[in-house]
């Protein structure tokens, strides 16, 4: 039972793959060859320069919640390294199980060994040694937290990984492609763990509904127009079913959802809820189509105008579908250029019960020079 890296192709996702668990491919090399064949039809004729009017197709490999798991080339494992021509690695937190510096350093070594020009990591609720506030509830050793931060910082540099704290970050690749990332490790409180906040606390927006307490800071607020939102946990009702059943409970954050509707990123990636693994298209509300203000206040989740499409599934006898490709929209390119659509990915690698690991997601975005 093979589940190779899931592929979202085109601009930025003209075709989306979610391989059914009964679908198999012969090897990771076959997976890479499939990508090359598909790309040959989409290759831009423009040269790679830093002219701002040029577009660059950039491959992102997205994973989360690896919990000390290592990718392998074993064809029986779903969690495999990405293709050699991957440009950017995104890890959405819970790199480790115990959250201690030695485990985090080992995880950074794993990320550093993956192909890619740029490797970005955020913490998750398991990275307890990196959250000073939580750490001091478990021990009175401030120096222990400081040593952990220093050790992880040095390991990140050694292995070529960039550890992102909460806030806005911008990057430019060698090709000239530039993009912005809003990152946050925080999730609603559930049990005792790191990087958590009370469910009525809104840290992502300038203003909040009357029932919420606004605790946002300039760094924690999601800016409008960001290309990628990278959080540890999901937004409300988006791949956040924590039971895996049709009527399971929703573990996502309503404040993060309002920020998502306001920011309209091309890509929204996260993990945390292991049973929510999957992909969904997002259709953002057009200006003036809801009663909300620009900050997204004044509406309940059901009224925010965001359309969340069902999970994508690949099946049927078509050869491309057997390889893991499925066209999701004939006019997806223009819809994303217009800012009307985005893609949500729950990239939790560690599954639940006795199921094997989930594969990562491979997403190709078209980005501009800046």
PDB file of N, CA and C in Angstrom, residues 238-317:
ATOM      1  N   UNK A 238     -11.820  23.662   8.687  1.00  0.00           N
ATOM      2  CA  UNK A 238     -10.977  23.383   7.520  1.00  0.00           C
ATOM      3  C   UNK A 238     -10.013  22.261   7.893  1.00  0.00           C
ATOM      4  N   UNK A 239     -10.310  21.043   7.475  1.00  0.00           N
ATOM      5  CA  UNK A 239      -9.457  19.884   7.726  1.00  0.00           C
ATOM      6  C   UNK A 239      -9.092  19.780   9.208  1.00  0.00           C
ATOM      7  N   UNK A 240     -10.091  20.011  10.060  1.00  0.00           N
ATOM      8  CA  UNK A 240      -9.846  20.054  11.507  1.00  0.00           C
ATOM      9  C   UNK A 240     -10.699  19.060  12.278  1.00  0.00           C
ATOM     10  N   UNK A 241     -11.225  18.053  11.595  1.00  0.00           N
ATOM     11  CA  UNK A 241     -12.047  17.033  12.248  1.00  0.00           C
ATOM     12  C   UNK A 241     -11.139  16.096  13.039  1.00  0.00           C
ATOM     13  N   UNK A 242     -11.225  16.140  14.347  1.00  0.00           N
ATOM     14  CA  UNK A 242     -10.270  15.377  15.163  1.00  0.00           C
ATOM     15  C   UNK A 242     -10.722  13.964  15.489  1.00  0.00           C
ATOM     16  N   UNK A 243     -11.815  13.506  14.869  1.00  0.00           N
ATOM     17  CA  UNK A 243     -12.242  12.120  15.062  1.00  0.00           C
ATOM     18  C   UNK A 243     -12.211  11.322  13.770  1.00  0.00           C
ATOM     19  N   UNK A 244     -12.156  12.009  12.631  1.00  0.00           N
ATOM     20  CA  UNK A 244     -12.145  11.308  11.352  1.00  0.00           C
ATOM     21  C   UNK A 244     -13.505  10.821  10.908  1.00  0.00           C
ATOM     22  N   UNK A 245     -14.554  11.139  11.651  1.00  0.00           N
ATOM     23  CA  UNK A 245     -15.906  10.723  11.279  1.00  0.00           C
ATOM     24  C   UNK A 245     -16.676  11.914  10.722  1.00  0.00           C
ATOM     25  N   UNK A 246     -17.783  11.621  10.069  1.00  0.00           N
ATOM     26  CA  UNK A 246     -18.564  12.676   9.413  1.00  0.00           C
ATOM     27  C   UNK A 246     -19.040  13.725  10.408  1.00  0.00           C
ATOM     28  N   UNK A 247     -19.360  13.292  11.607  1.00  0.00           N
ATOM     29  CA  UNK A 247     -19.904  14.218  12.598  1.00  0.00           C
ATOM     30  C   UNK A 247     -18.908  14.459  13.735  1.00  0.00           C
ATOM     31  N   UNK A 248     -17.626  14.391  13.418  1.00  0.00           N
ATOM     32  CA  UNK A 248     -16.613  14.612  14.432  1.00  0.00           C
ATOM     33  C   UNK A 248     -16.536  16.065  14.855  1.00  0.00           C
ATOM     34  N   UNK A 249     -15.850  16.309  15.953  1.00  0.00           N
ATOM     35  CA  UNK A 249     -15.751  17.665  16.471  1.00  0.00           C
ATOM     36  C   UNK A 249     -14.699  18.462  15.721  1.00  0.00           C
ATOM     37  N   UNK A 250     -14.883  19.769  15.690  1.00  0.00           N
ATOM     38  CA  UNK A 250     -13.989  20.679  14.986  1.00  0.00           C
ATOM     39  C   UNK A 250     -12.965  21.230  15.964  1.00  0.00           C
ATOM     40  N   UNK A 251     -11.680  21.041  15.654  1.00  0.00           N
ATOM     41  CA  UNK A 251     -10.617  21.471  16.559  1.00  0.00           C
ATOM     42  C   UNK A 251      -9.927  22.746  16.088  1.00  0.00           C
ATOM     43  N   UNK A 252     -10.398  23.332  14.984  1.00  0.00           N
ATOM     44  CA  UNK A 252      -9.744  24.509  14.431  1.00  0.00           C
ATOM     45  C   UNK A 252     -10.103  25.792  15.163  1.00  0.00           C
ATOM     46  N   UNK A 253      -9.386  26.858  14.818  1.00  0.00           N
ATOM     47  CA  UNK A 253      -9.522  28.143  15.498  1.00  0.00           C
ATOM     48  C   UNK A 253     -10.385  29.110  14.679  1.00  0.00           C
ATOM     49  N   UNK A 254     -11.456  29.663  15.264  1.00  0.00           N
ATOM     50  CA  UNK A 254     -12.290  30.622  14.529  1.00  0.00           C
ATOM     51  C   UNK A 254     -11.584  31.946  14.262  1.00  0.00           C
ATOM     52  N   UNK A 255     -10.659  32.334  15.145  1.00  0.00           N
ATOM     53  CA  UNK A 255      -9.932  33.585  14.944  1.00  0.00           C
ATOM     54  C   UNK A 255      -8.964  33.453  13.764  1.00  0.00           C
ATOM     55  N   UNK A 256      -8.322  32.296  13.659  1.00  0.00           N
ATOM     56  CA  UNK A 256      -7.436  32.049  12.525  1.00  0.00           C
ATOM     57  C   UNK A 256      -8.238  32.012  11.228  1.00  0.00           C
ATOM     58  N   UNK A 257      -9.455  31.502  11.286  1.00  0.00           N
ATOM     59  CA  UNK A 257     -10.311  31.480  10.095  1.00  0.00           C
ATOM     60  C   UNK A 257     -10.632  32.906   9.629  1.00  0.00           C
ATOM     61  N   UNK A 258     -10.977  33.793  10.559  1.00  0.00           N
ATOM     62  CA  UNK A 258     -11.258  35.174  10.163  1.00  0.00           C
ATOM     63  C   UNK A 258     -10.033  35.818   9.533  1.00  0.00           C
ATOM     64  N   UNK A 259      -8.860  35.523  10.098  1.00  0.00           N
ATOM     65  CA  UNK A 259      -7.629  36.064   9.526  1.00  0.00           C
ATOM     66  C   UNK A 259      -7.378  35.502   8.132  1.00  0.00           C
ATOM     67  N   UNK A 260      -7.681  34.231   7.934  1.00  0.00           N
ATOM     68  CA  UNK A 260      -7.519  33.592   6.629  1.00  0.00           C
ATOM     69  C   UNK A 260      -8.400  34.262   5.582  1.00  0.00           C
ATOM     70  N   UNK A 261      -9.664  34.501   5.923  1.00  0.00           N
ATOM     71  CA  UNK A 261     -10.595  35.146   4.991  1.00  0.00           C
ATOM     72  C   UNK A 261     -10.103  36.545   4.634  1.00  0.00           C
ATOM     73  N   UNK A 262      -9.542  37.226   5.589  1.00  0.00           N
ATOM     74  CA  UNK A 262      -9.052  38.584   5.363  1.00  0.00           C
ATOM     75  C   UNK A 262      -7.767  38.605   4.544  1.00  0.00           C
ATOM     76  N   UNK A 263      -6.838  37.692   4.838  1.00  0.00           N
ATOM     77  CA  UNK A 263      -5.527  37.707   4.189  1.00  0.00           C
ATOM     78  C   UNK A 263      -5.537  37.092   2.795  1.00  0.00           C
ATOM     79  N   UNK A 264      -6.387  36.103   2.553  1.00  0.00           N
ATOM     80  CA  UNK A 264      -6.522  35.435   1.255  1.00  0.00           C
ATOM     81  C   UNK A 264      -5.188  34.916   0.701  1.00  0.00           C
ATOM     82  N   UNK A 265      -4.486  34.072   1.435  1.00  0.00           N
ATOM     83  CA  UNK A 265      -3.212  33.541   0.920  1.00  0.00           C
ATOM     84  C   UNK A 265      -3.430  32.558  -0.218  1.00  0.00           C
ATOM     85  N   UNK A 266      -2.422  32.405  -1.052  1.00  0.00           N
ATOM     86  CA  UNK A 266      -2.459  31.372  -2.092  1.00  0.00           C
ATOM     87  C   UNK A 266      -2.442  29.980  -1.456  1.00  0.00           C
ATOM     88  N   UNK A 267      -1.674  29.852  -0.372  1.00  0.00           N
ATOM     89  CA  UNK A 267      -1.476  28.557   0.270  1.00  0.00           C
ATOM     90  C   UNK A 267      -1.608  28.710   1.778  1.00  0.00           C
ATOM     91  N   UNK A 268      -2.389  27.824   2.378  1.00  0.00           N
ATOM     92  CA  UNK A 268      -2.563  27.774   3.831  1.00  0.00           C
ATOM     93  C   UNK A 268      -2.225  26.360   4.269  1.00  0.00           C
ATOM     94  N   UNK A 269      -1.108  26.188   4.990  1.00  0.00           N
ATOM     95  CA  UNK A 269      -0.661  24.842   5.362  1.00  0.00           C
ATOM     96  C   UNK A 269      -0.496  24.738   6.872  1.00  0.00           C
ATOM     97  N   UNK A 270      -0.736  23.530   7.386  1.00  0.00           N
ATOM     98  CA  UNK A 270      -0.774  23.306   8.826  1.00  0.00           C
ATOM     99  C   UNK A 270      -0.776  21.804   9.087  1.00  0.00           C
ATOM    100  N   UNK A 271      -0.939  21.419  10.338  1.00  0.00           N
ATOM    101  CA  UNK A 271      -1.028  20.012  10.732  1.00  0.00           C
ATOM    102  C   UNK A 271      -1.816  19.916  12.021  1.00  0.00           C
ATOM    103  N   UNK A 272      -1.196  19.337  13.059  1.00  0.00           N
ATOM    104  CA  UNK A 272      -1.724  19.282  14.428  1.00  0.00           C
ATOM    105  C   UNK A 272      -2.865  18.280  14.575  1.00  0.00           C
ATOM    106  N   UNK A 273      -3.901  18.376  13.759  1.00  0.00           N
ATOM    107  CA  UNK A 273      -5.022  17.435  13.808  1.00  0.00           C
ATOM    108  C   UNK A 273      -4.717  16.306  12.830  1.00  0.00           C
ATOM    109  N   UNK A 274      -4.184  15.203  13.349  1.00  0.00           N
ATOM    110  CA  UNK A 274      -3.662  14.146  12.486  1.00  0.00           C
ATOM    111  C   UNK A 274      -4.737  13.537  11.596  1.00  0.00           C
ATOM    112  N   UNK A 275      -5.942  13.418  12.096  1.00  0.00           N
ATOM    113  CA  UNK A 275      -7.010  12.800  11.298  1.00  0.00           C
ATOM    114  C   UNK A 275      -7.557  13.728  10.223  1.00  0.00           C
ATOM    115  N   UNK A 276      -7.109  14.963  10.225  1.00  0.00           N
ATOM    116  CA  UNK A 276      -7.579  15.911   9.224  1.00  0.00           C
ATOM    117  C   UNK A 276      -6.734  15.958   7.974  1.00  0.00           C
ATOM    118  N   UNK A 277      -5.725  15.080   7.862  1.00  0.00           N
ATOM    119  CA  UNK A 277      -4.815  15.111   6.699  1.00  0.00           C
ATOM    120  C   UNK A 277      -5.618  15.170   5.396  1.00  0.00           C
ATOM    121  N   UNK A 278      -5.215  16.079   4.515  1.00  0.00           N
ATOM    122  CA  UNK A 278      -5.914  16.187   3.243  1.00  0.00           C
ATOM    123  C   UNK A 278      -5.743  17.562   2.631  1.00  0.00           C
ATOM    124  N   UNK A 279      -6.452  17.794   1.526  1.00  0.00           N
ATOM    125  CA  UNK A 279      -6.388  19.053   0.786  1.00  0.00           C
ATOM    126  C   UNK A 279      -7.794  19.536   0.479  1.00  0.00           C
ATOM    127  N   UNK A 280      -7.985  20.838   0.568  1.00  0.00           N
ATOM    128  CA  UNK A 280      -9.257  21.451   0.198  1.00  0.00           C
ATOM    129  C   UNK A 280      -9.008  22.781  -0.497  1.00  0.00           C
ATOM    130  N   UNK A 281      -9.812  23.046  -1.529  1.00  0.00           N
ATOM    131  CA  UNK A 281      -9.771  24.350  -2.173  1.00  0.00           C
ATOM    132  C   UNK A 281     -10.582  25.352  -1.362  1.00  0.00           C
ATOM    133  N   UNK A 282     -10.129  26.582  -1.382  1.00  0.00           N
ATOM    134  CA  UNK A 282     -10.807  27.669  -0.691  1.00  0.00           C
ATOM    135  C   UNK A 282     -11.218  28.721  -1.711  1.00  0.00           C
ATOM    136  N   UNK A 283     -12.465  29.124  -1.686  1.00  0.00           N
ATOM    137  CA  UNK A 283     -12.930  30.234  -2.513  1.00  0.00           C
ATOM    138  C   UNK A 283     -13.219  31.405  -1.588  1.00  0.00           C
ATOM    139  N   UNK A 284     -12.397  32.451  -1.726  1.00  0.00           N
ATOM    140  CA  UNK A 284     -12.517  33.592  -0.830  1.00  0.00           C
ATOM    141  C   UNK A 284     -13.668  34.499  -1.256  1.00  0.00           C
ATOM    142  N   UNK A 285     -14.314  35.144  -0.294  1.00  0.00           N
ATOM    143  CA  UNK A 285     -15.393  36.076  -0.651  1.00  0.00           C
ATOM    144  C   UNK A 285     -14.837  37.308  -1.339  1.00  0.00           C
ATOM    145  N   UNK A 286     -15.557  37.779  -2.335  1.00  0.00           N
ATOM    146  CA  UNK A 286     -15.168  39.010  -3.012  1.00  0.00           C
ATOM    147  C   UNK A 286     -15.533  40.202  -2.147  1.00  0.00           C
ATOM    148  N   UNK A 287     -14.842  41.296  -2.357  1.00  0.00           N
ATOM    149  CA  UNK A 287     -15.098  42.507  -1.582  1.00  0.00           C
ATOM    150  C   UNK A 287     -16.544  42.940  -1.780  1.00  0.00           C
ATOM    151  N   UNK A 288     -17.216  43.199  -0.685  1.00  0.00           N
ATOM    152  CA  UNK A 288     -18.594  43.664  -0.767  1.00  0.00           C
ATOM    153  C   UNK A 288     -19.629  42.566  -0.775  1.00  0.00           C
ATOM    154  N   UNK A 289     -19.184  41.291  -0.753  1.00  0.00           N
ATOM    155  CA  UNK A 289     -20.158  40.197  -0.798  1.00  0.00           C
ATOM    156  C   UNK A 289     -20.552  39.705   0.584  1.00  0.00           C
ATOM    157  N   UNK A 290     -19.907  40.211   1.638  1.00  0.00           N
ATOM    158  CA  UNK A 290     -20.297  39.864   2.999  1.00  0.00           C
ATOM    159  C   UNK A 290     -20.551  41.137   3.787  1.00  0.00           C
ATOM    160  N   UNK A 291     -21.080  40.991   4.971  1.00  0.00           N
ATOM    161  CA  UNK A 291     -21.367  42.134   5.830  1.00  0.00           C
ATOM    162  C   UNK A 291     -20.208  42.433   6.771  1.00  0.00           C
ATOM    163  N   UNK A 292     -19.129  41.716   6.607  1.00  0.00           N
ATOM    164  CA  UNK A 292     -17.997  41.901   7.511  1.00  0.00           C
ATOM    165  C   UNK A 292     -17.197  43.136   7.140  1.00  0.00           C
ATOM    166  N   UNK A 293     -16.510  43.673   8.139  1.00  0.00           N
ATOM    167  CA  UNK A 293     -15.571  44.732   7.858  1.00  0.00           C
ATOM    168  C   UNK A 293     -14.311  44.158   7.242  1.00  0.00           C
ATOM    169  N   UNK A 294     -13.375  45.024   6.878  1.00  0.00           N
ATOM    170  CA  UNK A 294     -12.138  44.553   6.264  1.00  0.00           C
ATOM    171  C   UNK A 294     -11.350  43.670   7.211  1.00  0.00           C
ATOM    172  N   UNK A 295     -11.567  43.831   8.506  1.00  0.00           N
ATOM    173  CA  UNK A 295     -10.850  43.010   9.479  1.00  0.00           C
ATOM    174  C   UNK A 295     -11.568  41.700   9.764  1.00  0.00           C
ATOM    175  N   UNK A 296     -12.707  41.454   9.092  1.00  0.00           N
ATOM    176  CA  UNK A 296     -13.409  40.191   9.257  1.00  0.00           C
ATOM    177  C   UNK A 296     -14.280  40.109  10.487  1.00  0.00           C
ATOM    178  N   UNK A 297     -14.477  41.213  11.183  1.00  0.00           N
ATOM    179  CA  UNK A 297     -15.300  41.168  12.384  1.00  0.00           C
ATOM    180  C   UNK A 297     -16.777  41.266  12.030  1.00  0.00           C
ATOM    181  N   UNK A 298     -17.610  40.921  12.986  1.00  0.00           N
ATOM    182  CA  UNK A 298     -19.041  41.103  12.839  1.00  0.00           C
ATOM    183  C   UNK A 298     -19.778  39.910  12.291  1.00  0.00           C
ATOM    184  N   UNK A 299     -19.075  38.825  11.965  1.00  0.00           N
ATOM    185  CA  UNK A 299     -19.726  37.659  11.384  1.00  0.00           C
ATOM    186  C   UNK A 299     -19.381  36.402  12.149  1.00  0.00           C
ATOM    187  N   UNK A 300     -20.292  35.449  12.142  1.00  0.00           N
ATOM    188  CA  UNK A 300     -20.004  34.113  12.619  1.00  0.00           C
ATOM    189  C   UNK A 300     -19.323  33.346  11.496  1.00  0.00           C
ATOM    190  N   UNK A 301     -18.735  32.191  11.832  1.00  0.00           N
ATOM    191  CA  UNK A 301     -18.000  31.412  10.841  1.00  0.00           C
ATOM    192  C   UNK A 301     -18.860  31.066   9.636  1.00  0.00           C
ATOM    193  N   UNK A 302     -20.136  30.730   9.877  1.00  0.00           N
ATOM    194  CA  UNK A 302     -21.006  30.308   8.791  1.00  0.00           C
ATOM    195  C   UNK A 302     -21.337  31.450   7.844  1.00  0.00           C
ATOM    196  N   UNK A 303     -21.081  32.707   8.249  1.00  0.00           N
ATOM    197  CA  UNK A 303     -21.489  33.864   7.470  1.00  0.00           C
ATOM    198  C   UNK A 303     -20.316  34.600   6.839  1.00  0.00           C
ATOM    199  N   UNK A 304     -19.115  34.044   6.928  1.00  0.00           N
ATOM    200  CA  UNK A 304     -17.954  34.808   6.488  1.00  0.00           C
ATOM    201  C   UNK A 304     -17.737  34.782   4.984  1.00  0.00           C
ATOM    202  N   UNK A 305     -18.540  34.033   4.251  1.00  0.00           N
ATOM    203  CA  UNK A 305     -18.443  34.016   2.800  1.00  0.00           C
ATOM    204  C   UNK A 305     -17.399  33.078   2.243  1.00  0.00           C
ATOM    205  N   UNK A 306     -16.612  32.436   3.105  1.00  0.00           N
ATOM    206  CA  UNK A 306     -15.590  31.505   2.634  1.00  0.00           C
ATOM    207  C   UNK A 306     -16.241  30.193   2.210  1.00  0.00           C
ATOM    208  N   UNK A 307     -15.923  29.753   0.994  1.00  0.00           N
ATOM    209  CA  UNK A 307     -16.414  28.470   0.500  1.00  0.00           C
ATOM    210  C   UNK A 307     -15.280  27.464   0.608  1.00  0.00           C
ATOM    211  N   UNK A 308     -15.499  26.392   1.351  1.00  0.00           N
ATOM    212  CA  UNK A 308     -14.496  25.339   1.520  1.00  0.00           C
ATOM    213  C   UNK A 308     -14.991  24.114   0.766  1.00  0.00           C
ATOM    214  N   UNK A 309     -14.289  23.769  -0.311  1.00  0.00           N
ATOM    215  CA  UNK A 309     -14.723  22.656  -1.149  1.00  0.00           C
ATOM    216  C   UNK A 309     -14.375  21.320  -0.491  1.00  0.00           C
ATOM    217  N   UNK A 310     -15.093  20.251  -0.824  1.00  0.00           N
ATOM    218  CA  UNK A 310     -14.790  18.932  -0.248  1.00  0.00           C
ATOM    219  C   UNK A 310     -13.369  18.497  -0.567  1.00  0.00           C
ATOM    220  N   UNK A 311     -12.881  17.542   0.215  1.00  0.00           N
ATOM    221  CA  UNK A 311     -11.544  17.005  -0.016  1.00  0.00           C
ATOM    222  C   UNK A 311     -11.408  16.492  -1.439  1.00  0.00           C
ATOM    223  N   UNK A 312     -10.234  16.741  -2.040  1.00  0.00           N
ATOM    224  CA  UNK A 312      -9.972  16.233  -3.383  1.00  0.00           C
ATOM    225  C   UNK A 312      -9.674  14.738  -3.304  1.00  0.00           C
ATOM    226  N   UNK A 313     -10.084  14.008  -4.332  1.00  0.00           N
ATOM    227  CA  UNK A 313      -9.844  12.569  -4.384  1.00  0.00           C
ATOM    228  C   UNK A 313      -9.497  12.178  -5.801  1.00  0.00           C
ATOM    229  N   UNK A 314      -8.538  11.283  -5.952  1.00  0.00           N
ATOM    230  CA  UNK A 314      -8.120  10.815  -7.266  1.00  0.00           C
ATOM    231  C   UNK A 314      -8.572   9.385  -7.450  1.00  0.00           C
ATOM    232  N   UNK A 315      -9.261   9.099  -8.523  1.00  0.00           N
ATOM    233  CA  UNK A 315      -9.716   7.733  -8.775  1.00  0.00           C
ATOM    234  C   UNK A 315     -10.056   7.543 -10.231  1.00  0.00           C
ATOM    235  N   UNK A 316     -10.631   6.408 -10.562  1.00  0.00           N
ATOM    236  CA  UNK A 316     -11.011   6.144 -11.941  1.00  0.00           C
ATOM    237  C   UNK A 316      -9.911   5.456 -12.711  1.00  0.00           C
ATOM    238  N   UNK A 317     -10.206   5.162 -13.976  1.00  0.00           N
ATOM    239  CA  UNK A 317      -9.294   4.364 -14.788  1.00  0.00           C
ATOM    240  C   UNK A 317      -8.331   5.210 -15.600  1.00  0.00           C
TER     241      UNK A 317
END
